[in-house]
Amino acid sequence: MTRRFSTFLSDAASLAGMFTRARPMPAGAELDQLVDAHAAAVESGDDDPARRVALQLALLVRFQQSGSSDDFTRFRQLTEATFGALSVDHDLYPTVLMHVAVAERIALQTGDEGARLNEAIAAGEAYLAALPERDRPLDLAHAVADAHMTAWQTWSRLVNLHRGVELRHFVYKGYRKRSPERAEATIDLASAHRTLFDASGEAAALHKAVQYAAEACMLTSLRIPPPPEILAKAALIYITGARHWESRRRKLAREAVRQIRRALPEISPESPSYVDLLNHVTGVLMNAAEMLRRPDLAADAVRTGEIAEQAAGPDHPARADVLTNLGTAKRIRFELTEDPTDAEAAVAALREATVAPGGSAWARLDAAQKWSLFEGGRGRWESAMDAYRTALDALHDLAGPHLSRSDRTVQLARRSWAGLSVDAAACALQLDDPELAVELLERGRLVLHAQDRADAAGAPIAPPTAADLIARWAVDGPAVVVNLSRWRGDALIVSSDGVRVVPLPGLDFEAGLDVVFAFLRAFSEDDFPGDPRTHTSKLLAWCWDVIAEPVLSELGHDRDTGDGPMPRIWWCPTSFLSMVPLHAAGRYGDDGGGNVPDRVVSSYTPALSFLSGPARDEPSTGEPPRLLITAIADEGLRPVETEFLAREFAGRHTALKNEDATRERVLSELEHHSYVYFACHGHQDMEHPVMGGLRLSDGLLTVGRLIGAAKSGEVAFLGACQTAVGGLHNLDEALSLAGALRLAGWQDVVGTLWPAKDLAVAHAAEHVFGALAAEPDVRSPDTVARALHAATVDLRDLLGAEKVDLWAPFVHVGR
């Protein structure tokens, strides 16, 4: 059997089964005779489409039984020729169209760059759409659903995944409850919902997956012997549910093992899906062993994984997945039995999985992530660093040029590799290599931005080295990267003098998570019990004690500057610290103790590379910069500051108010204005940050649209709520509105970390634009940062330090 095809034969078997239940196809010599008879008739000039379709089906079934690539090639060529000769109203058109979808799907999965899966999907969808729903062929809908799911697996396009789920549901509803096809349709639907859950994290999708898996298992009781594919897929879904529902963990894990025990006797080495089924068994048993703390299940998982590895061979398309499961099974058995040989074997298997031929970026990243966590947990930092380098390479491949920006965002939002770059940097610090830590952070953060730049350049762009960053340092002050990892917490102080490490032993991941998310809940839940400012004060004190005070002391900013100019620093927080106001950290109230605003002027940067490179362009001494004022007034928003701005920029501003402030008009005007002020409501989508944006008169001007269309300018002031906060699953991607404009090239951006009061916004805007109006020709690089700092301190002194929610939401992002 040709190995590269074997993993796809179960799909062909499923399709062939739909045709042959009513009239079973022969096997062996009898099938050979049938193929030869149909082929002889076709070659003799018999142009009857029915004869061609019969030959296609016979070739497909023999391909399913033997794995012959010659049979697949003949099947595909004959299908293409027959399809081209049929009109859309021919009775056999949907059957041949289904063959086309299957052929192109298998061709794509086996690495054929000439596969035309998109065209097959479009043709299938067009045919289905032209018919009333009750007349749509279920077999064709099934094939098109398979094609969509393959497209999702290959290109990670959400539209394919959602349409695949929709068609799976259509097929499921189309079969009678006790028909043989119903069980297959049910488990296909369950698996589609599991895939949707993996991609989106939607709890409802997982609930449906488990529900349909239970129904599929029940339906297998009507068939003797039960189909092992259905039971294995159901067991995987149960294990997924067990991982995510603690209250049902043991029950679902036991049910998964029960179904696997039912499936095992029916798995034959002669089955085309033999390797895939064994890999499913390994995955279920190893997860159940970990959840139930059962070494016997771990031993069974290892034995099954070793059989799957031997069956797969070196060139099998699923080898990376098989090795990843085998390595994980050995890791789990090591943790349950402490046999050191299992630990080394686990690492060897995971390492090999990252270089297995044909392994996808997702498979390589999954294996490398598991490898890095295991070795990091054992303190084997050299090996862990190899894993992290591999994982970061795969992360960039995962968000490659074949995806849209929104689909790249989905891929990068997967929880399993959240915080990858900060863990890699911490690993480098364990190896006493701070320059490498800086390079890994630059490599693993802002992956979307790196891919955007690569798209524009037409080729990948190498990330900067630490030496390059330092040699080209372009700001008068240091950047402070606050790296919060599961392994350790540190501040990396980067400047023209090099990289310094300030260990932060009090920066504990779990403690920080508790403090930060208590603060976030206090400001996001309308019915939050108690005074939210209690959590704000606790957060700011924690930030001061464990982060800001040690950093400022290291920098020599350990006392108030008095009347002299304050030094500047740039904060570059990682992980969930990107959502906290480090610029306002301090102990306020009766106990005092110091604070950041009295020591330094704070700015933020999404990455160190934005502080390195050529000095930023300053306005020419010719025409003074123009200001675009965009204001939406309603009962909850009265942008009174716009009158002040119009006076200060008399003769050099454009005002778009209310119905004039449309998305297209604003984007068009940004081309002609160096400064922009937005006075409107903002919307931040914490789950999908590219969908957040500014509410204009005709809808939401989204982060994704701004990144793609906003021409770089000089100063943008976002007088809206939460414009400097990104998503919970993309913390290192700077997917906030402020971050979007900074990435688009705007030099100075003012945003907010939480909802700001109108009067506070007006006060800050008047400070910033008043300072800019006083410098119509050449402005200082410090103007915006120092003006915003002055406004913040004024508000603090006016309102009282305890009202942090009123005076501290504003942040400056830029140089």
CSV table of N, CA and C in Angstrom, one decimal, residues 88 180 284 378 394 401 450 499 548 561 611 690 746 780:
chain,number,residue,atom,x,y,z
A,88,VAL,N,-25.3,20.6,-16.3
A,88,VAL,CA,-25.8,20.7,-14.9
A,88,VAL,C,-27.1,20.0,-14.7
A,180,PRO,N,-28.8,3.1,8.6
A,180,PRO,CA,-27.3,2.9,8.8
A,180,PRO,C,-26.5,4.2,8.7
A,284,VAL,N,-7.0,8.9,23.7
A,284,VAL,CA,-8.0,8.7,24.7
A,284,VAL,C,-7.4,8.1,25.9
A,378,ARG,N,11.0,20.3,34.2
A,378,ARG,CA,12.1,19.5,34.8
A,378,ARG,C,13.4,20.3,34.9
A,394,ALA,N,7.3,27.7,14.0
A,394,ALA,CA,6.0,27.1,13.6
A,394,ALA,C,4.9,28.2,13.8
A,401,PRO,N,1.1,33.6,4.8
A,401,PRO,CA,0.4,34.4,3.8
A,401,PRO,C,-0.8,33.8,3.2
A,450,ALA,N,4.3,41.3,11.9
A,450,ALA,CA,5.4,40.7,11.2
A,450,ALA,C,4.9,40.2,9.8
A,499,VAL,N,21.3,45.6,27.6
A,499,VAL,CA,20.2,44.9,28.3
A,499,VAL,C,20.6,44.6,29.7
A,548,ALA,N,7.3,48.2,39.6
A,548,ALA,CA,7.7,49.6,39.3
A,548,ALA,C,8.8,50.0,40.3
A,561,THR,N,11.7,64.1,41.4
A,561,THR,CA,12.6,64.9,40.7
A,561,THR,C,12.6,66.4,41.1
A,611,LEU,N,11.0,51.4,19.0
A,611,LEU,CA,11.9,52.4,19.7
A,611,LEU,C,13.3,52.4,19.1
A,690,VAL,N,-9.9,42.2,16.9
A,690,VAL,CA,-9.9,42.9,15.6
A,690,VAL,C,-11.3,43.4,15.3
A,746,TRP,N,1.4,55.6,13.0
A,746,TRP,CA,1.2,56.8,13.7
A,746,TRP,C,2.2,56.9,14.8
A,780,SER,N,8.5,69.0,19.6
A,780,SER,CA,9.5,68.1,20.3
A,780,SER,C,8.9,66.7,20.3
